[in-house]
Every structure is written in C-alpha cells, then in structure tokens.
Amino acid sequence: MSRCKERFSSLGDVLLICAVIFVGTVMASNAQQPPESQEQREESVRLDIPIEEEGAHSQGVNRKRGHSEAENEATVDRDPDEPSQKTVGAPASSMYPMSLTSSSLMPIAPELMGHHPNLPMGYGAMLPPGGSMQPKNFMTQPGVNIAGSNNVVNIGCHVQSIGSVPLATSSSQLNPVPPPGPVPTPDHVPPPNQESDVPDTMSTFIQELKETGKALYDKILPIPYIKDELDSVDKVFIEVGLERRVGKDSWKKLGSYHDIFPKEKGNPRIQIIEGDPGYGKSTLALQMVYDWCNEVSGSPFSGPDILICLNLRQLKGITSIAQAIKQFSLPFDSKLKLLDVEQLISKSNIWVIFDAYDEYPDQHNKDNFVMQMLKGKIGQHVNILLTTRSSCIPPALGARTGRIRLTGFDNAAQERYIRKVVTGDDEVVKKVLKQLNINPTLGVLCRAPLFSVMYAHLTHKGSMLHEISSVTGFFGHMISCFLSHTQNKLSGADESPENLQTHADTHAALDKLAFEALTSKMQQLVWDRTFFVGELGEVFYKLYVDVGILVEEKETYIPAPGKVPQHKRVVRFYHKLFGEWYAAYHLIECVKSRSYILPENINLYDLKFLFMFACGLDQPGGSQVIKLLGERKDGAKSVVLCAPQLKEWSHDIQTTVRGIVSSRIHIKGYDSRLPQRSTIQLLELASQHKIPISEVWLQGSFSSVDPDSLSLVLHSGLCLPQLSTLQELVIWTKPGREVTVDECTRLLNYAIHSQLLRKLTMEDCILPWMDSIPTSLDNVQVSWMPILSTSFLYSLRSGKWQNRSGEILTRGAYDDLVTKFRERYSNRPWQKQRRAERE
C-alpha cells in the first residue's frame, strides 16, 4: 500500500512539474507580447463593455449572450475543482487581466484563448499537438492570473485541466520558476486545419446588414391604410429636387442624389440633408440603402464596403456607433459580438446614414456620440449623411460639413410618380395634374412628396380635393378618407360602424399624448405599446393601427449592461405630421384658458404645422393661438404661416398682423414654397385690410415680372401681386445678374402701380444704361447698389444716376463699373451663363 502511495505521489509530482513547465512556457510567451498601452486600454473602455465584479470571475461565471438564466446559474454553481472538458467563460471585464490572490483556485487546461495576430479577435489556438481551435466570445475572453510567491503573472489564457486530473494547487505549492528562454509564441503556431476567419466575419457582417436593410426598404407604404400594397422603395422612388449650399445664402442645383458626395478630393465627408416635413428625406435614405444592398450600377452608394442606415428616433441612450449597429442593424440572433462590430467598422470604408436628427431623443445632450462624430472627435474615417428638418440643424458643425436641401417635387416629378406608381392612363394622369394647376393651395402643398403622393392616390380612388383652400383642409380631408375607408373595411367585424365612428371622433387622450410628447424638452415620438393601450383603450388603439395613423413596431433593447437583448412592442405615428395634427386639437383646448402660455422650450418653426392646423381647425382658438405667437420674440414667422389659415380676421388678429408687417418681411430664395406662399397670402390679406406694409425684401427669390399682370414672379414659380399698402420694396437679385431694359421697365411700372410705394431698391445686379426713367415715378425714390459700398440714386431733376456725393454717373464710369462687376462675379452662375451664350 505504501508503495502504491509512493507511486501515486510520484505521479502527482510529475503532473505538478508538467503543469509548472507549461505555465512557465506560457509566461514567457506572454512576456514577449508588448504591454498594453494606456491609450489601448482607454480605447477598449470606450466600447461600453459591461463590467462584472472580480468575484464573479474567480467563480468562473459564464454570461454568454443567448444562454438562459438557468444555464448561467448552473455554471456559477459548479465546483471550481470539478473536472470538466467544457470551457468556462468569463465576464467582459476579464479582457483586462486581473491579479488573483494567493488563495484563488483556477483550473488549468491546455487551451489558449489569447488574441492570435493571424486570427480574428475572439479565436484562440491550441498549443499542444492534436488540439483544436474553438471560437470564443471575446467580449467574455478570460485573462488568467497565476500568483507566485514573489511575483504575479498575467496570462491571457484560460487553463482548466490536464487530462482528467484537476490542478487544485495554491500558490504556496508552486515554487517560483524563472522564466525560460525564448519559446515559440502563438504567432508561430499555425491553427490546425483552419485558416484565418477575418474574411468570413466581414462577409457575415455585410450579409446581415443587407438582410436588415432589405427589411427596411421592402416595406414602403404610400397610403397608410392600404397595407396590401407594400412596395420596395425602388418601385416608388422618384428623385426630388436637390440643391447644395455654396455660400451663406446661395444654393446650387444638383442633377441627382448621386451627386450628394462630390467626386473631387477634399470635399466634405459629412453631409447634412435638410428639408421640410414630408419632403422625402427618409425615403431618399432608404433608396441609398437599396443601392448598396443591390450593388446598383452607377450609384456611388453601392461603392462603400459598408453602408448603414440608423433611425435616430430609436437611439435613446445608445452611447456608441458600434452599439447602435449591433442593436439595430444586425439580426436579433446575430453571432457577431459588439467587439466584432467595433473591429470591422474600424478598418472599413464605411458610410453611415443618421436619419431624422429632428426626432433624436438625445440631441440636447452635447456629448452624444452622434455629435462627437459630426464634430470629428471620433470616427474620423466614416462618411456621414444626416437627415433632418430645416428647422433642426445640429449646432457648431465643422468647416468640412456640406449642406444639401430637398426642394420637393416639380410638375415633372409629380407626373413621373403618378405614371410609375398610380396609373399609366393618360386621361387619369391629366385629370390628376389638372387639379394641381387650378388650385394654388394644392399646387403649393403637393411640392412636398408626402402630400403629392397622398393626393395622387386619393384622387385616383375618387376623392375630390379641388375645393381645398388650406393645409388644414387638405390634411383633414385626408384623415377623413383614411377613417372612412377603414370603417367600410371593418363594417362586418365585431365593432359596429357607429362605434367605430365614435372612436374616430373622440380622440382627446391621443391629442394630449401627442401634444405633451411634441412640446416636451426632449420630444418623445415612440411609446411602449402597453402604456399606449392603457391610455387609449384596446379598441381605439386597434382602429388607429388599422387606419395606419399609428404604426406598431418591434424594437430591440438591452434591459441592463451584459444582459441578453429583448424585444418589445412600441408604437409611433405614421409620420410626425400626424402627431402634430392631433396635438393641434389639444392646443385648442389649452388656449381656451386665457392664462395659458406656450412653453418657452418649444421650437415654433419646427412645429409650424401644429400651429397651422390649430388655426385652421377652430376660429376662436386659432385667433388665440396667433395672439400667443405674436407675443413671442420668435413668433413673427409663425404668425406669417398661421394667419392665412383663419377664415376671418378679428380685431386682435389685425393688431397682431399690423405689428408683424410694420417690420421687414423677407421672401427668401432658399425658402420652400409653403412659407413663401404663406408670406404672400399674409401680405395680400394685410393689403386687403388696409394694413400698411413697411418693407418687403425679395432676397434671391426674384425671377422676372409678368408683363400682363405686372406681378413679381419668383424662382419658385409663385407670384407676388401688386400690394396697395406696400411702402418699400427691395429686390436683392442673385449675385452677378444683369437686368435687361424690358425687365427694368416692367419693374418700374410695378412701382408706379403700387399706390403707397415710396422706395424701390435694386441690389447685387447691373441695371441697363437708360437715358431716362418714366417721369411718373415722381413719388418713388429709386436706388441701385450694384456692388457693396457702391450705390446710386436716380435724380428726377437731372434724369441721371448720382452717387452719394451727388456726382452724375457718366457712360464711361458706367462701363468701368460693368467691367468691375463682371470680374467680381465671374464665377457666379449668372455670369457663367452669359459668357456661354456669347460663345
């Protein structure tokens, strides 16, 4: 018996010696690895990896993604001395080696799980012959620390057992062993029968991104309630007008969305794509995703290695681009881990589309990761496109940031959409387009693709919209059509049409939710389904989902750091405009209390449709809304938009409008047609009510003068008629323009027929040399400023132009001025076109 004990003791000594030699070998290998720099550690910390306590590590906790709680608990409860061939994971914190105390017991296995330079992160190599390489979750990659009596060695591997004999030895049983000489490191040990898996990881990443992208662009719903007509974005996409900002107030038309990123080197890698509500920003983003996923020939968006579209509405609390991609751009069951994503995007040609910045819950947090990327503090290699409403441009952007704006559908685009999506019948197309031409309100509204699409489909289905005279009337009619169609479809269901109508007409709870969400400091546009149903009731909720006004979606979220992702049902409005429509009803109820004050944090122009709807829905309530807007320092623009929605102007409204038009009114060339149209309507109504209009500036918006009506035609196609109470008109043309004799004569005739006009000014242009100006301009002062700091007044006494000193402009001086003007503006479109025509 004693001899057997000696044999087993000898065997134990041999095994112990083998273990010590093995540990020493790995120590030497680890010692040759360069120490992790502070910068590397900080970069790793920025990956938002959940950290667990060291005690969990010493117990061998396995918190693998996708494991059930029962499996995790079974792993925790296992005796650390129990023999096992199953590798035990570790928390993410163990990526950074920790020192274990001398009492810590760690099983040892001949399986190295350190980072092999020729393998993707998360894979290890078996050093002993005959071993096998196994994939591991590098978010939970262990770092084993073996404590000696005189030193602590961190080994980037997890050793568990040798054969079937566990090593349960305290550090006191291990005599310090000096590091052996150089030995082969994992760099020199090829993985048996398997090559590097990096290309496959990238391939998987791209494939999963395309699967998610397809799920986005394959569910386009032109009309919310017609859910059986889902289309791929390429089946409904029509190019909208696009312009690039080339100066403070100058924009250059683009031929296609393919031109958004200029081909020249040194151009901005960040592009802000702005537009009013309903102008097709999100649809454009989905078309870009389609181009990439399907490698569309000729599209620059098929070129990058990776293209990702993230809806910022969903990214509340997300702290990194990798986390956003992992959570929202990859399938729920993706095998790729957070660090996979981080590694892949760090070395790829990547384009990211951030959609709907105006709906981003964290935009008021100046340190959010989106703003850090826009400012170039992180992700400097990423090309970024960010879509947003024109009223919500991110602040403090860098110099290398481009600006693109959407100008909507012109007549040709409207016709292309109808033929492509609605009908190819020539007669029907002509009928639909005819209504747009005879109704100026419809013509303006349908420049927005959202309204144009709704109008085309509703008109084709027999709904007559030609009597619509306001944006409120259009939207209200559209909602009625949606509800009517759904009621007809559900009339045979359990609910009677009368009950459905009751739910359709009684929506105070929805109104309140929408208003509070839109006017809060951080707009909340997505709600938990359970909460929403609790507030509105199941029947009401189901009706509005069936109508399409509300949209229910499945959203992925992580309940806590390190936990398994979960799904939940959320609800939102089909479009933010629908939220503004219902919020307008609640605003009307609020203003019935004369003591109500608009919250200071409200961005009035961002919510312009909310106020326009409120003014159009209720005359007394609308009058009170305009009064409240007029009391705000930033309310003038909103009053201009809202006042035309009222059918009648009370004395209070006239007083408010009088205060607005007593100051300078701008009609800017880069404004969309809706604000231009609203401004013109306000000016017309003010003139009809005999309210003096102090000063109107046409800032880059003037195109020509209609010879028959003597109206001023704008570049947008809208017309500013003669205003009987206008006192001063300033026409600030596009820089470099040369006005012809006929154009100048018509402008002067416009001034003559404006009864109260006292001053006409022309800026940034060259007027023609004219021997005389009509003498009927006796009461109008005509001034001309061709170049900054150079101005002239027309003298009725001499019939000539005079400078500020009273000197008459001679023909020779005029010719010199023209030469100087052409040199100054030689690169402007107007002068380029003039030279091209002469050549």
Coordinates of N, CA and C in Angstrom, one line a residue, residues 631-793:
E631 N -46.9 87.3 -29.3 CA -46.3 87.8 -28.0 C -44.9 87.2 -27.9
R632 N -44.5 86.2 -28.6 CA -43.2 85.6 -28.6 C -42.2 86.4 -29.4
K633 N -41.0 86.6 -29.0 CA -40.0 87.3 -29.8 C -39.7 86.5 -31.1
D634 N -39.8 85.2 -31.0 CA -39.5 84.4 -32.2 C -40.8 83.9 -32.9
G635 N -41.9 84.7 -32.7 CA -43.2 84.2 -33.2 C -43.6 84.8 -34.5
A636 N -42.9 85.8 -35.0 CA -43.3 86.5 -36.3 C -43.5 85.6 -37.4
K637 N -42.5 84.7 -37.6 CA -42.5 83.8 -38.8 C -43.7 82.8 -38.7
S638 N -44.0 82.4 -37.4 CA -45.2 81.5 -37.2 C -46.5 82.2 -37.5
V639 N -46.6 83.5 -37.1 CA -47.8 84.3 -37.4 C -48.0 84.4 -38.9
V640 N -46.9 84.6 -39.6 CA -47.0 84.7 -41.1 C -47.6 83.4 -41.7
L641 N -47.2 82.2 -41.1 CA -47.7 80.9 -41.6 C -49.1 80.7 -41.2
C642 N -49.5 81.1 -40.0 CA -50.7 80.7 -39.4 C -51.9 81.6 -39.8
A643 N -51.7 82.9 -39.9 CA -52.8 83.8 -40.1 C -53.6 83.5 -41.4
P644 N -53.0 83.1 -42.5 CA -53.8 82.7 -43.7 C -54.7 81.5 -43.4
Q645 N -54.5 80.7 -42.4 CA -55.4 79.6 -42.1 C -56.7 80.0 -41.6
L646 N -56.8 81.2 -41.0 CA -58.1 81.7 -40.5 C -59.0 82.2 -41.6
K647 N -60.3 81.9 -41.4 CA -61.2 82.4 -42.5 C -61.5 83.8 -42.3
E648 N -61.5 84.3 -41.0 CA -61.8 85.7 -40.7 C -60.7 86.3 -39.8
W649 N -60.5 87.6 -40.0 CA -59.5 88.2 -39.1 C -60.3 89.1 -38.1
S650 N -60.2 88.8 -36.8 CA -60.7 89.6 -35.8 C -59.9 90.9 -35.6
H651 N -60.3 91.8 -34.8 CA -59.6 93.0 -34.5 C -58.2 92.6 -33.8
D652 N -58.2 91.6 -32.9 CA -57.0 91.2 -32.3 C -56.0 90.6 -33.3
I653 N -56.5 89.9 -34.3 CA -55.6 89.3 -35.3 C -55.1 90.5 -36.2
Q654 N -55.9 91.4 -36.5 CA -55.4 92.5 -37.3 C -54.3 93.3 -36.6
T655 N -54.5 93.4 -35.3 CA -53.5 94.1 -34.5 C -52.1 93.4 -34.5
T656 N -52.2 92.1 -34.3 CA -51.0 91.2 -34.3 C -50.3 91.3 -35.7
V657 N -51.1 91.2 -36.8 CA -50.5 91.2 -38.1 C -49.9 92.6 -38.4
R658 N -50.6 93.7 -37.9 CA -50.1 95.0 -38.1 C -48.7 95.1 -37.5
G659 N -48.5 94.5 -36.3 CA -47.2 94.5 -35.7 C -46.1 93.8 -36.5
I660 N -46.6 92.7 -37.2 CA -45.6 91.9 -37.9 C -45.2 92.6 -39.2
V661 N -46.1 93.2 -39.9 CA -45.8 93.8 -41.2 C -45.2 95.2 -41.1
S662 N -45.2 95.7 -39.8 CA -44.5 97.0 -39.6 C -43.0 96.8 -39.6
S663 N -42.5 95.6 -39.6 CA -41.1 95.3 -39.7 C -40.8 94.7 -41.1
R664 N -39.5 94.5 -41.3 CA -39.1 94.0 -42.6 C -39.7 92.5 -42.8
I665 N -40.2 92.3 -44.0 CA -40.7 90.9 -44.3 C -39.8 90.4 -45.5
H666 N -39.3 89.2 -45.2 CA -38.4 88.5 -46.2 C -39.1 87.4 -47.0
I667 N -38.9 87.4 -48.3 CA -39.2 86.2 -49.0 C -37.9 85.7 -49.7
K668 N -37.4 84.7 -49.1 CA -36.0 84.2 -49.4 C -36.1 83.1 -50.5
G669 N -35.0 83.2 -51.3 CA -35.0 82.2 -52.4 C -34.8 80.8 -52.0
Y670 N -34.2 80.6 -50.8 CA -34.0 79.2 -50.4 C -35.1 78.7 -49.5
D671 N -36.1 79.5 -49.3 CA -37.3 79.0 -48.6 C -38.1 78.1 -49.5
S672 N -38.8 77.1 -48.9 CA -39.6 76.2 -49.7 C -40.9 77.0 -50.1
R673 N -41.7 76.4 -51.0 CA -42.9 77.1 -51.5 C -43.9 77.3 -50.4
L674 N -44.0 76.5 -49.4 CA -45.0 76.7 -48.4 C -44.8 78.0 -47.6
P675 N -43.7 78.2 -47.0 CA -43.5 79.5 -46.3 C -43.6 80.7 -47.3
Q676 N -43.1 80.5 -48.5 CA -43.2 81.6 -49.5 C -44.7 81.9 -49.8
R677 N -45.5 80.9 -50.0 CA -46.9 81.0 -50.2 C -47.6 81.7 -49.0
S678 N -47.3 81.2 -47.8 CA -47.9 81.8 -46.6 C -47.6 83.2 -46.5
T679 N -46.4 83.6 -46.8 CA -46.0 85.0 -46.7 C -46.7 85.9 -47.7
I680 N -46.8 85.4 -48.9 CA -47.6 86.1 -49.9 C -49.0 86.3 -49.5
Q681 N -49.6 85.2 -49.0 CA -51.0 85.3 -48.5 C -51.2 86.3 -47.4
L682 N -50.3 86.3 -46.5 CA -50.4 87.3 -45.4 C -50.3 88.7 -45.9
L683 N -49.4 89.0 -46.8 CA -49.2 90.3 -47.4 C -50.5 90.7 -48.2
E684 N -51.1 89.8 -48.9 CA -52.3 90.1 -49.7 C -53.4 90.4 -48.7
L685 N -53.6 89.6 -47.6 CA -54.7 89.8 -46.7 C -54.4 91.2 -45.9
A686 N -53.2 91.5 -45.6 CA -52.9 92.7 -44.9 C -53.2 93.9 -45.8
S687 N -52.9 93.8 -47.1 CA -53.3 94.8 -48.1 C -54.8 95.0 -48.2
Q688 N -55.5 93.9 -48.2 CA -57.0 93.9 -48.3 C -57.6 94.6 -47.1
H689 N -57.0 94.4 -45.9 CA -57.5 95.0 -44.7 C -56.9 96.4 -44.5
K690 N -56.3 97.0 -45.5 CA -55.7 98.3 -45.4 C -54.6 98.5 -44.4
I691 N -53.9 97.4 -44.1 CA -52.8 97.5 -43.1 C -51.5 97.9 -43.8
P692 N -50.9 99.0 -43.4 CA -49.6 99.4 -44.1 C -48.5 98.3 -44.0
I693 N -47.9 98.0 -45.1 CA -46.8 97.0 -45.1 C -45.5 97.8 -45.3
S694 N -44.7 97.8 -44.2 CA -43.5 98.7 -44.2 C -42.5 98.4 -45.3
E695 N -42.0 97.1 -45.3 CA -40.8 96.8 -46.2 C -40.8 95.3 -46.6
V696 N -40.7 95.0 -47.8 CA -40.6 93.7 -48.3 C -39.3 93.5 -49.0
W697 N -38.6 92.4 -48.7 CA -37.3 92.1 -49.3 C -37.5 90.8 -50.1
L698 N -37.2 90.9 -51.3 CA -37.1 89.6 -52.2 C -35.6 89.3 -52.2
Q699 N -35.2 88.4 -51.3 CA -33.8 88.0 -51.1 C -33.4 86.8 -51.9
G700 N -32.9 87.0 -53.1 CA -32.5 85.9 -54.0 C -33.7 85.1 -54.6
S701 N -34.9 85.7 -54.5 CA -36.1 84.9 -54.9 C -36.7 85.5 -56.2
F702 N -36.3 86.8 -56.6 CA -36.9 87.4 -57.7 C -36.4 86.8 -59.0
S703 N -37.4 86.5 -59.9 CA -37.0 86.0 -61.2 C -37.3 86.9 -62.4
S704 N -38.6 87.4 -62.4 CA -39.0 88.3 -63.5 C -40.3 89.0 -63.2
V705 N -40.8 89.8 -64.1 CA -42.1 90.5 -63.9 C -43.0 90.0 -65.0
D706 N -44.2 89.6 -64.6 CA -45.2 89.2 -65.6 C -45.7 90.4 -66.3
P707 N -45.6 90.4 -67.7 CA -45.9 91.6 -68.5 C -47.4 91.9 -68.4
D708 N -48.3 90.9 -68.2 CA -49.7 91.2 -68.2 C -50.2 91.6 -66.9
S709 N -49.9 90.9 -65.8 CA -50.4 91.2 -64.5 C -49.5 92.2 -63.7
L710 N -48.3 92.4 -64.2 CA -47.3 93.1 -63.5 C -47.0 92.6 -62.1
S711 N -47.2 91.3 -62.0 CA -46.8 90.6 -60.7 C -45.4 90.2 -60.7
L712 N -44.8 90.2 -59.6 CA -43.4 89.8 -59.5 C -43.3 88.3 -59.4
V713 N -42.6 87.6 -60.4 CA -42.5 86.2 -60.5 C -41.3 85.7 -59.7
L714 N -41.5 84.8 -58.8 CA -40.4 84.3 -58.0 C -39.7 83.0 -58.7
H715 N -38.5 82.7 -58.3 CA -37.9 81.5 -58.9 C -38.7 80.2 -58.6
S716 N -39.5 80.2 -57.5 CA -40.3 79.1 -57.2 C -41.5 78.9 -58.0
G717 N -41.8 80.0 -58.9 CA -43.0 79.9 -59.7 C -44.2 80.7 -59.1
L718 N -44.1 81.0 -57.8 CA -45.1 81.8 -57.2 C -45.0 83.3 -57.6
C719 N -46.1 84.0 -57.4 CA -46.2 85.4 -57.8 C -46.6 86.3 -56.7
L720 N -45.9 87.4 -56.6 CA -46.2 88.4 -55.6 C -47.0 89.5 -56.3
P721 N -48.3 89.6 -56.1 CA -49.1 90.6 -56.8 C -48.8 92.0 -56.4
Q722 N -49.4 93.0 -57.0 CA -49.3 94.4 -56.6 C -50.0 94.5 -55.2
L723 N -49.3 95.2 -54.3 CA -49.8 95.4 -53.0 C -50.1 96.9 -52.7
S724 N -51.3 97.2 -52.5 CA -51.7 98.6 -52.5 C -51.2 99.4 -51.3
T725 N -50.8 98.6 -50.2 CA -50.3 99.3 -49.0 C -48.8 99.1 -48.8
L726 N -48.1 98.6 -49.8 CA -46.6 98.4 -49.6 C -45.9 99.7 -49.7
Q727 N -45.0 100.0 -48.8 CA -44.3 101.3 -48.8 C -42.8 101.2 -49.3
E728 N -42.2 100.1 -49.2 CA -40.8 99.9 -49.7 C -40.6 98.5 -50.2
L729 N -39.9 98.4 -51.3 CA -39.6 97.1 -52.0 C -38.1 97.1 -52.2
V730 N -37.4 96.0 -51.7 CA -36.0 95.8 -52.0 C -35.9 94.5 -52.8
I731 N -35.3 94.6 -54.0 CA -35.1 93.4 -54.8 C -33.6 93.1 -54.8
W732 N -33.2 92.0 -54.0 CA -31.9 91.6 -53.9 C -31.7 90.3 -54.8
T733 N -31.2 90.6 -56.0 CA -31.2 89.5 -57.0 C -30.1 88.5 -56.7
K734 N -30.0 87.4 -57.4 CA -28.9 86.5 -57.3 C -27.7 87.2 -57.8
P735 N -26.6 87.1 -57.0 CA -25.3 87.9 -57.4 C -24.9 87.6 -58.8
G736 N -24.5 88.7 -59.5 CA -24.0 88.6 -60.8 C -25.0 88.8 -61.9
R737 N -26.2 89.1 -61.6 CA -27.3 89.2 -62.6 C -27.2 90.6 -63.3
E738 N -27.5 90.5 -64.6 CA -27.6 91.8 -65.4 C -29.1 91.9 -65.9
V739 N -29.7 93.0 -65.5 CA -31.1 93.2 -65.8 C -31.2 93.8 -67.1
T740 N -32.2 93.3 -68.0 CA -32.4 93.9 -69.3 C -33.2 95.1 -69.3
V741 N -33.3 95.8 -70.4 CA -34.1 97.1 -70.5 C -35.6 96.7 -70.2
D742 N -36.1 95.7 -70.9 CA -37.5 95.3 -70.7 C -37.8 95.0 -69.2
E743 N -36.9 94.2 -68.6 CA -37.1 93.8 -67.2 C -37.1 95.1 -66.3
C744 N -36.2 96.0 -66.6 CA -36.2 97.2 -65.8 C -37.4 98.0 -65.9
T745 N -37.9 98.2 -67.2 CA -39.1 98.9 -67.4 C -40.3 98.4 -66.7
R746 N -40.4 97.0 -66.7 CA -41.6 96.4 -66.0 C -41.5 96.6 -64.5
L747 N -40.3 96.5 -64.0 CA -40.1 96.7 -62.5 C -40.5 98.2 -62.2
L748 N -40.2 99.1 -63.0 CA -40.6 100.5 -62.7 C -42.1 100.7 -62.8
N749 N -42.7 100.0 -63.8 CA -44.1 100.0 -63.9 C -44.8 99.4 -62.7
Y750 N -44.2 98.3 -62.2 CA -44.8 97.7 -60.9 C -44.8 98.7 -59.8
A751 N -43.7 99.5 -59.7 CA -43.6 100.5 -58.7 C -44.6 101.6 -58.9
I752 N -44.8 102.0 -60.1 CA -45.8 103.1 -60.4 C -47.2 102.7 -60.0
H753 N -47.6 101.4 -60.2 CA -48.9 101.0 -59.9 C -49.1 100.5 -58.4
S754 N -48.1 100.6 -57.6 CA -48.2 100.3 -56.2 C -48.4 101.6 -55.5
Q755 N -49.7 101.9 -55.1 CA -50.1 103.2 -54.7 C -49.3 103.9 -53.6
L756 N -48.9 103.1 -52.6 CA -48.2 103.8 -51.4 C -46.7 103.5 -51.5
L757 N -46.2 102.9 -52.6 CA -44.8 102.7 -52.6 C -44.0 104.0 -52.7
R758 N -43.0 104.1 -51.8 CA -42.2 105.3 -51.7 C -40.7 105.0 -52.0
K759 N -40.3 103.7 -52.0 CA -38.9 103.5 -52.3 C -38.7 102.1 -53.0
L760 N -37.9 102.1 -54.1 CA -37.6 100.9 -54.8 C -36.1 100.7 -54.8
T761 N -35.5 99.6 -54.4 CA -34.1 99.4 -54.4 C -33.7 98.1 -55.1
M762 N -32.7 98.2 -55.9 CA -32.2 97.0 -56.6 C -30.7 96.8 -56.1
E763 N -30.4 95.5 -55.7 CA -29.1 95.2 -55.2 C -28.5 94.0 -55.9
D764 N -27.1 94.0 -56.0 CA -26.3 92.9 -56.5 C -26.6 92.6 -58.0
C765 N -26.9 93.6 -58.7 CA -27.2 93.5 -60.1 C -26.6 94.7 -60.9
I766 N -26.6 94.5 -62.2 CA -26.3 95.6 -63.1 C -27.6 96.0 -63.9
L767 N -28.0 97.3 -63.7 CA -29.1 97.8 -64.4 C -28.6 98.3 -65.8
P768 N -29.5 98.3 -66.8 CA -29.1 98.7 -68.1 C -28.9 100.2 -68.2
W769 N -28.0 100.7 -69.1 CA -27.9 102.1 -69.3 C -29.1 102.6 -70.0
M770 N -29.8 103.5 -69.3 CA -31.1 104.1 -69.8 C -31.0 105.6 -69.8
D771 N -31.3 106.2 -70.9 CA -31.3 107.7 -71.0 C -32.3 108.3 -70.1
S772 N -33.4 107.7 -69.8 CA -34.4 108.3 -69.0 C -35.2 107.2 -68.3
I773 N -35.8 107.6 -67.2 CA -36.7 106.7 -66.5 C -38.1 107.4 -66.5
P774 N -39.2 106.6 -66.5 CA -40.5 107.2 -66.6 C -40.7 108.3 -65.5
T775 N -41.2 109.5 -66.0 CA -41.4 110.6 -65.1 C -42.5 110.4 -64.1
S776 N -43.3 109.4 -64.3 CA -44.4 109.2 -63.3 C -43.9 108.6 -62.0
L777 N -42.6 108.4 -61.9 CA -42.1 107.9 -60.6 C -41.7 109.1 -59.7
D778 N -42.5 110.2 -59.8 CA -42.2 111.4 -59.0 C -42.1 111.1 -57.5
N779 N -43.0 110.2 -57.0 CA -43.1 110.0 -55.6 C -42.3 108.8 -55.1
V780 N -41.5 108.1 -56.0 CA -40.8 106.9 -55.7 C -39.3 107.2 -55.8
Q781 N -38.6 106.9 -54.7 CA -37.1 107.0 -54.8 C -36.5 105.7 -55.3
V782 N -35.8 105.8 -56.4 CA -35.2 104.6 -57.0 C -33.7 104.6 -56.7
S783 N -33.2 103.5 -56.0 CA -31.8 103.4 -55.7 C -31.3 102.1 -56.3
W784 N -30.0 102.1 -56.4 CA -29.3 101.0 -57.1 C -28.0 100.7 -56.4
M785 N -27.7 99.5 -56.0 CA -26.5 99.1 -55.4 C -25.9 97.9 -56.1
P786 N -25.1 98.2 -57.1 CA -24.5 97.0 -57.9 C -23.5 96.2 -57.2
I787 N -22.7 96.9 -56.4 CA -21.6 96.3 -55.6 C -21.7 96.9 -54.2
L788 N -21.4 96.1 -53.2 CA -21.4 96.5 -51.8 C -20.5 97.8 -51.7
S789 N -21.0 98.8 -51.0 CA -20.4 100.1 -50.8 C -20.5 101.0 -52.0
T790 N -21.1 100.5 -53.1 CA -21.3 101.4 -54.2 C -22.7 101.5 -54.5
S791 N -23.3 102.7 -54.4 CA -24.7 102.9 -54.5 C -25.0 104.2 -55.3
F792 N -26.2 104.2 -55.9 CA -26.6 105.3 -56.7 C -28.1 105.6 -56.5
L793 N -28.4 106.9 -56.6 CA -29.8 107.3 -56.6 C -30.2 107.9 -57.9

